[in-house]
Coordinates of C-alpha atoms and ligand atoms in Angstrom, one line a residue:
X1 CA 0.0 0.0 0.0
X2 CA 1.2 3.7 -0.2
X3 CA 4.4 4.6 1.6
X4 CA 4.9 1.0 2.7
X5 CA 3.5 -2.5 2.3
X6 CA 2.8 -2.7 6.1
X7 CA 0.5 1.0 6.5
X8 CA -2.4 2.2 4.6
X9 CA -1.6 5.8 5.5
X10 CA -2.7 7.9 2.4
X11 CA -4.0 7.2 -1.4
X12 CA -1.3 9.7 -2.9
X13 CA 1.2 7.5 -4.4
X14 CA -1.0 4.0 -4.4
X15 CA -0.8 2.6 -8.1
X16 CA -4.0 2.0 -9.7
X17 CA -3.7 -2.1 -9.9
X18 CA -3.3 -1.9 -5.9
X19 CA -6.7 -0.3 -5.5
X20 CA -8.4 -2.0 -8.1
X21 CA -7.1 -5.3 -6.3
X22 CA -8.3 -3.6 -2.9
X23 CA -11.9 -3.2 -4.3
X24 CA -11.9 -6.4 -5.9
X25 CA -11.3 -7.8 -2.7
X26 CA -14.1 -5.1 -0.9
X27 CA -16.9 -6.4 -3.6
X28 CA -16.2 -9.9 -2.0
X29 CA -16.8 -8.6 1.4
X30 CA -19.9 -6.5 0.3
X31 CA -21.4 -10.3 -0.8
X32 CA -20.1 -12.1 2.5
X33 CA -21.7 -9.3 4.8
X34 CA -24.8 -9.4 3.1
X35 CA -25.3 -13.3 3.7
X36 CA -25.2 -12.5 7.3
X37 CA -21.6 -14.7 7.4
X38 CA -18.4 -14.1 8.9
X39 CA -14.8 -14.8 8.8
X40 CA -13.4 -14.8 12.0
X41 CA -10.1 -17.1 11.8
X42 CA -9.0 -14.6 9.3
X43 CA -8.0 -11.9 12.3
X44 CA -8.2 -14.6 15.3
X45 CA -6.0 -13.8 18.2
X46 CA -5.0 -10.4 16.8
X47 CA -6.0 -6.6 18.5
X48 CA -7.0 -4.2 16.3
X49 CA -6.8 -0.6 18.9
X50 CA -9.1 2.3 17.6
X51 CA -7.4 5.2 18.5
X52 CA -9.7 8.5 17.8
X53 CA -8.4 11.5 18.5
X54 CA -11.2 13.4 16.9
X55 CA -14.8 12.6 16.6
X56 CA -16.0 9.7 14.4
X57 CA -19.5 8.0 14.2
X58 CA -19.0 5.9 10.8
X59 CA -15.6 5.1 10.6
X60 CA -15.0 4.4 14.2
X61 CA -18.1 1.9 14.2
X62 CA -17.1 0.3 10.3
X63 CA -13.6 0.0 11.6
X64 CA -14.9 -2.2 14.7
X65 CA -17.4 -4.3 12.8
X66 CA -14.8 -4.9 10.4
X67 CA -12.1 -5.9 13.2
X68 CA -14.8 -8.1 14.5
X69 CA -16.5 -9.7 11.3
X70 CA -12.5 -11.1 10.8
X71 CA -12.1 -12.3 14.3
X72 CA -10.0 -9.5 15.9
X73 CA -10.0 -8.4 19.4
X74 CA -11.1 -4.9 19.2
X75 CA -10.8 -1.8 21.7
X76 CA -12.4 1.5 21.2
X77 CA -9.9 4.1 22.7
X78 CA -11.6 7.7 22.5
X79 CA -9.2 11.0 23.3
X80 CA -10.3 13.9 23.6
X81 CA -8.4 16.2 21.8
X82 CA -7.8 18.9 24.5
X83 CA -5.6 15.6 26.3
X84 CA -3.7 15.7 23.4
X85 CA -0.2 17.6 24.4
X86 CA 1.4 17.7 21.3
X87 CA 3.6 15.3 19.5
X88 CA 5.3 13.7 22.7
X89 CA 1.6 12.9 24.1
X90 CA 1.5 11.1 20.5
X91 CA 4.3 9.0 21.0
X92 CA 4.1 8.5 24.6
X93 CA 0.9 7.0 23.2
X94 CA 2.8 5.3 21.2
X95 CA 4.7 3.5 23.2
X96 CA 2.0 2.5 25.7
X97 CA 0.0 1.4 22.7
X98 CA 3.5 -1.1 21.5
X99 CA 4.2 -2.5 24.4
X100 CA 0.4 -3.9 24.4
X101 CA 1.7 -5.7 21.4
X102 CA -1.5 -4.5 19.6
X103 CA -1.6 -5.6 15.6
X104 CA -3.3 -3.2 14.0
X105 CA -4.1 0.8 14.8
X106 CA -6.4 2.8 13.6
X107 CA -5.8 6.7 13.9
X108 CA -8.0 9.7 13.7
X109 CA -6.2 12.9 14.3
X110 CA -6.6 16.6 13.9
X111 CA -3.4 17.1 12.7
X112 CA -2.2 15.9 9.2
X113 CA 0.7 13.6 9.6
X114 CA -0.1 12.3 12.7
X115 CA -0.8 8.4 11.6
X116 CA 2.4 8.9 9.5
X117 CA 4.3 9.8 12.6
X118 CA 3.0 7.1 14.6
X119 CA 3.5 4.0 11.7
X120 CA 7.9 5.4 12.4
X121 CA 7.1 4.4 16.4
X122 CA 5.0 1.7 16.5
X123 CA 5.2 -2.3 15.3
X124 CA 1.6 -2.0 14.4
X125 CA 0.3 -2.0 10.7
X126 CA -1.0 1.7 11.2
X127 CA -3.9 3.0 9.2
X128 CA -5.1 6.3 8.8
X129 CA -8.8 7.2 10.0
X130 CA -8.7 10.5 9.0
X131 CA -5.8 13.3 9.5
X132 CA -6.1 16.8 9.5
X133 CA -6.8 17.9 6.4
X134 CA -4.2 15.2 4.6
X135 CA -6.0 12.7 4.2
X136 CA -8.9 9.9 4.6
X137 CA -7.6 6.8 2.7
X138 CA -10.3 4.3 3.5
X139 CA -13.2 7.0 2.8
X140 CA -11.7 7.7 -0.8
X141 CA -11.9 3.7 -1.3
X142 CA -15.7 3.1 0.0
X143 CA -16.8 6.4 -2.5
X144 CA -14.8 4.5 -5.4
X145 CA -16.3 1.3 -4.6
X146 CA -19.6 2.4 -4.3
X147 CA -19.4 4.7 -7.8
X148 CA -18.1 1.3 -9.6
X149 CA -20.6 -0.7 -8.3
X150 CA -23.6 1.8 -9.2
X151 CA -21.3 2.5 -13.0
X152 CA -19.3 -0.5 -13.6
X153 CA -16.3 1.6 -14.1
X154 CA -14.5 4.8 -12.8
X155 CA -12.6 5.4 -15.6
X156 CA -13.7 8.2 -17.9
X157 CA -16.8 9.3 -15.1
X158 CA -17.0 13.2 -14.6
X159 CA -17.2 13.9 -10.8
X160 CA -17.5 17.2 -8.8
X161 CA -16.2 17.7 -5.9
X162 CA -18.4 20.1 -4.0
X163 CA -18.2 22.5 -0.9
X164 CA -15.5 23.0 1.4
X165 CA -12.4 21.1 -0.5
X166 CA -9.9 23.5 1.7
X167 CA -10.4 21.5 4.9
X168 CA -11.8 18.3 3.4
X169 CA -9.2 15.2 3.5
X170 CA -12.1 13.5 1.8
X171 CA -11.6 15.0 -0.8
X172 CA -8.0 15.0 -1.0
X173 CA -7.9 11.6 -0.7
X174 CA -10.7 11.5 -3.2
X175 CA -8.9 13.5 -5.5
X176 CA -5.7 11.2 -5.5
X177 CA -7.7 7.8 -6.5
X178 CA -10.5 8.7 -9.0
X179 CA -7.6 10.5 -10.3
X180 CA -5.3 8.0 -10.6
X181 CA -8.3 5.7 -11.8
X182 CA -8.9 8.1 -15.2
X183 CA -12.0 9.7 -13.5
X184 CA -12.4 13.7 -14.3
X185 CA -12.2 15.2 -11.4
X186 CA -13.7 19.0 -10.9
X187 CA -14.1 20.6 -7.7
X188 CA -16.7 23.3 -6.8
X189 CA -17.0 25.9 -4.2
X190 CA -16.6 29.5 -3.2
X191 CA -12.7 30.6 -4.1
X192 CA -11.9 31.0 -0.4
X193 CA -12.7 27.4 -0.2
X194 CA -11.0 25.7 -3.0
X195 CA -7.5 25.1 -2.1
X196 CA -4.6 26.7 -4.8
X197 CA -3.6 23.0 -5.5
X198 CA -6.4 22.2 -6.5
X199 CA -5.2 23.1 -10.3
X200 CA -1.4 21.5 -9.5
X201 CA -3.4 18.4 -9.0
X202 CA -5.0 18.5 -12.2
X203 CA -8.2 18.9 -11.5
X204 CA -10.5 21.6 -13.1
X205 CA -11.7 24.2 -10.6
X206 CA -15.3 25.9 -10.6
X207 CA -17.0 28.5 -8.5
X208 CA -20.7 28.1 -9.6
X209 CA -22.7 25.3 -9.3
X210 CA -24.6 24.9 -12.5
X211 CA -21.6 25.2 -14.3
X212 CA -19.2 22.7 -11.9
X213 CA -22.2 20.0 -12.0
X214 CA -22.9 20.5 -16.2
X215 CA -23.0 16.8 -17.3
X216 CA -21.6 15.0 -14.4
X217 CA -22.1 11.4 -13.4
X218 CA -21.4 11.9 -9.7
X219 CA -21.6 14.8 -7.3
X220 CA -20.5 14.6 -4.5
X221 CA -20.9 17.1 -1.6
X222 CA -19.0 17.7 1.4
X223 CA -19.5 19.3 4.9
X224 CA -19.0 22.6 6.0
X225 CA -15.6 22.3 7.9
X226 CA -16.5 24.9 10.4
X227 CA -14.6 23.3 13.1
X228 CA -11.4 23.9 10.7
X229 CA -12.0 27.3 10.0
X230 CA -10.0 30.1 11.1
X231 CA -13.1 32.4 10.4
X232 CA -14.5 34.5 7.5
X233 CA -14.1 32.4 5.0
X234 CA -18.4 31.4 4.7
X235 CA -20.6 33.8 4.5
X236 CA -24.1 32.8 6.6
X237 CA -25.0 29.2 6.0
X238 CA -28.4 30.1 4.7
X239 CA -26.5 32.7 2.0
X240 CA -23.8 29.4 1.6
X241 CA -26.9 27.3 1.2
X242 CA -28.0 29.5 -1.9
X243 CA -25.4 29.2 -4.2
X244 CA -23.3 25.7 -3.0
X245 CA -26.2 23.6 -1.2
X246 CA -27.4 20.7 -3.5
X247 CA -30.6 20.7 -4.0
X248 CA -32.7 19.4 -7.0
X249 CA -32.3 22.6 -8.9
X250 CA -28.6 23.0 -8.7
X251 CA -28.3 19.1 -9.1
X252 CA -30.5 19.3 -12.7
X253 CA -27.6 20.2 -14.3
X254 CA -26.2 16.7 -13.9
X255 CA -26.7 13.8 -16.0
X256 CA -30.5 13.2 -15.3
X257 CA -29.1 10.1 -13.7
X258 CA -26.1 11.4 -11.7
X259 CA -25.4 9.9 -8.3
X260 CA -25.3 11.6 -4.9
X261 CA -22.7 11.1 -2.6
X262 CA -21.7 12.7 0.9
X263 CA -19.1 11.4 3.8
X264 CA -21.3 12.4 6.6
X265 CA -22.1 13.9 8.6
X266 CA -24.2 16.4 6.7
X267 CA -25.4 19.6 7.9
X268 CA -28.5 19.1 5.6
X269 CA -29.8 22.8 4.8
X270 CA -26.6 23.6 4.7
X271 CA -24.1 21.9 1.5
X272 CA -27.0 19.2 0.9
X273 CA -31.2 19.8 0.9
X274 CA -32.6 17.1 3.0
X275 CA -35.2 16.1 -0.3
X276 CA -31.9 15.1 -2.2
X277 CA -29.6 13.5 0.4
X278 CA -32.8 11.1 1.4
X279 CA -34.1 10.5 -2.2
X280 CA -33.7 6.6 -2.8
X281 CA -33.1 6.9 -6.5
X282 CA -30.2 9.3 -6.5
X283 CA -28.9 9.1 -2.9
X284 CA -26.3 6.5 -2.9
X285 CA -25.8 7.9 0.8
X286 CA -26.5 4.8 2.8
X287 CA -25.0 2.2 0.7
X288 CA -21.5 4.1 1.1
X289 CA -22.2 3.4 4.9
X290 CA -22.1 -0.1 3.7
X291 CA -19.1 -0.3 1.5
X292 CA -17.0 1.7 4.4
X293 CA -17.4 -1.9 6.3
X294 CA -16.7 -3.9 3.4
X295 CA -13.6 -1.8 2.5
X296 CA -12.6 -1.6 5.7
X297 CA -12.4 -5.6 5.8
X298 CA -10.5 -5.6 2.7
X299 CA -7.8 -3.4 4.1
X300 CA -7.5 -5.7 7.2
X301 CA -7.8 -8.6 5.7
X302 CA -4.5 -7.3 2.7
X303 CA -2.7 -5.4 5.9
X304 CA -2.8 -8.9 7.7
X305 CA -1.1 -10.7 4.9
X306 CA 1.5 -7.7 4.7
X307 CA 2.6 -8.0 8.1
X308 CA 3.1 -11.6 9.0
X309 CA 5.4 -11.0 11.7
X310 CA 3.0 -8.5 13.4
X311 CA -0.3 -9.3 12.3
Ligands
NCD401 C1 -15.4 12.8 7.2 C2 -14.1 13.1 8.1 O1 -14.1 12.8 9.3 O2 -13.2 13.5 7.4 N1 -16.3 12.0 7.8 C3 -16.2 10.6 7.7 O3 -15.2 10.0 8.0 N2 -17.3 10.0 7.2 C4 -16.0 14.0 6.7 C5 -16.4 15.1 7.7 O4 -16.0 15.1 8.8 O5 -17.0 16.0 7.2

């Protein structure tokens, strides 16, 4: 996987057979979760730590049903971030975290780098829950699976990218693997937040929403980061609501059969209208809920074979 075979710590630099293999191996676990059957002798004996610095609802829970569907020993550890001192709290962390001889670690953390810094420290296979604004590896690969499943492909598929991209680690990671897949990526959102590179990454960058969404197969929206923001960069969220929340109007200019996607949580009324983000035809919303477990199981079970000495 990228940076090593032993992490999964970001998409940038993963080639495209590697996550084509991954969600190969996801679409297997989408059909073994829904018969009801599990694989536990795949992770037997092995602790899988969840170690969330930051808020998490989805990927906290996927990560433990996935831990648990393959047999692992799984403990929820929940930090608040005002305990967190820094690096050396990190790594003291670290340290208590290695001599537990635990397998596998999953890290959310508010700053970017974090997981990276941790994967130097520990013996663990570390995997990154969500840093900063870096990245989100394992969101990025439940989006791709769940576009591929609903299109057959992701090569050649026009997506946009909408809402707050500056603060979004979603969408970076995003960005990296439909990429890397052949997918057109565009991103859409006011200028003060659409990151400068944005255009470095080769991706086409638009401030008004009819225009960003004209013809696209997928759009996908994103939450209103406020919790990242330094202020001033939104305007009110009802004013933000009028020109970059999705609703039907804004989303016409999509192909009449373009799918809608958003990471949760949503702040509906805010980047997504509550009619759109619940309509069962072009909501895909819940079913990426359910490929975050498969996927999740996927990276385990490829992350297990990786590190035979630890895992
Ligand atoms: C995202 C995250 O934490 O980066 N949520 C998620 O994992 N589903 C997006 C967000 O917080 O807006």
């Amino acid at each position: 996987m990228a940076v090593s075979n032993r992490h999964l710590l970001q998409i940038e630099g993963m080639h495209p057979p590697q996550i084509s293999s991954l969600l190969d191996l996801a679409e297997s676990y989408v059909l073994l979760n829904r018969s009801g059957k599990t694989q536990r002798d795949l992770l037997r004996g092995r602790t899988l730590i969840n170690l969330f610095f930051e808020d998490s609802t989805r990927t906290r829970t996927s990560f433990e049903l996935a831990g648990k569907r393959l047999g692992a020993d799984v403990i929820n550890m929940s930090v608040s971030t005002s305990s967190v001192n820094k690096g050396e709290t990190l790594l003291d962390t670290a340290a208590t975290l290695n001599a537990m001889m635990c397998d596998l670690l999953v890290v959310r953390h508010s700053q970017s780098g974090a997981p990276n810094l941790l994967a130097q420290k520990v013996d663990a296979a570390v995997i990154n829950a969500g840093d900063g604004t870096h990245e989100h590896p394992t969101q990025a690969l439940l989006d791709a699976l769940t576009i591929r499943r609903r299109r057959g492909r992701l090569e050649g598929l026009k997506i946009a990218i909408c809402g707050d991209v500056l603060h979004s680690r979603v969408a970076r990671s995003n960005i990296h693997l439909l990429s890397a897949m052949g997918s057109r990526v565009r991103v859409v959102g006011p200028p003060t937040l659409i990151p400068a590179e944005c255009e470095r990454l080769g991706v086409e960058v638009f401030h008004d929403m009819a225009q960003g969404l004209r013809d696209c197969d997928v759009v996908m929206a994103l939450r209103l980061q406020r919790e990242r923001m330094t202020g001033g960069q939104v305007p009110s969220a009802r004013e933000y609501f009028r020109f970059y929340g999705l609703d039907f109007e804004k989303l016409s200019h999509a192909k009449p059969d373009a799918l809608v996607m958003h990471p949760g949580p949503m702040n509906r009324g805010v980047e997504i209208d509550s009619a759109v983000a619940d309509d069962p035809v072009r909501s895909v919303i819940k079913e990426q809920v359910e490929m975050g477990v498969a996927v999740r199981m996927a990276v385990l079970d490829v992350l297990a074979r990786a590190n035979r000495r630890n895992v």
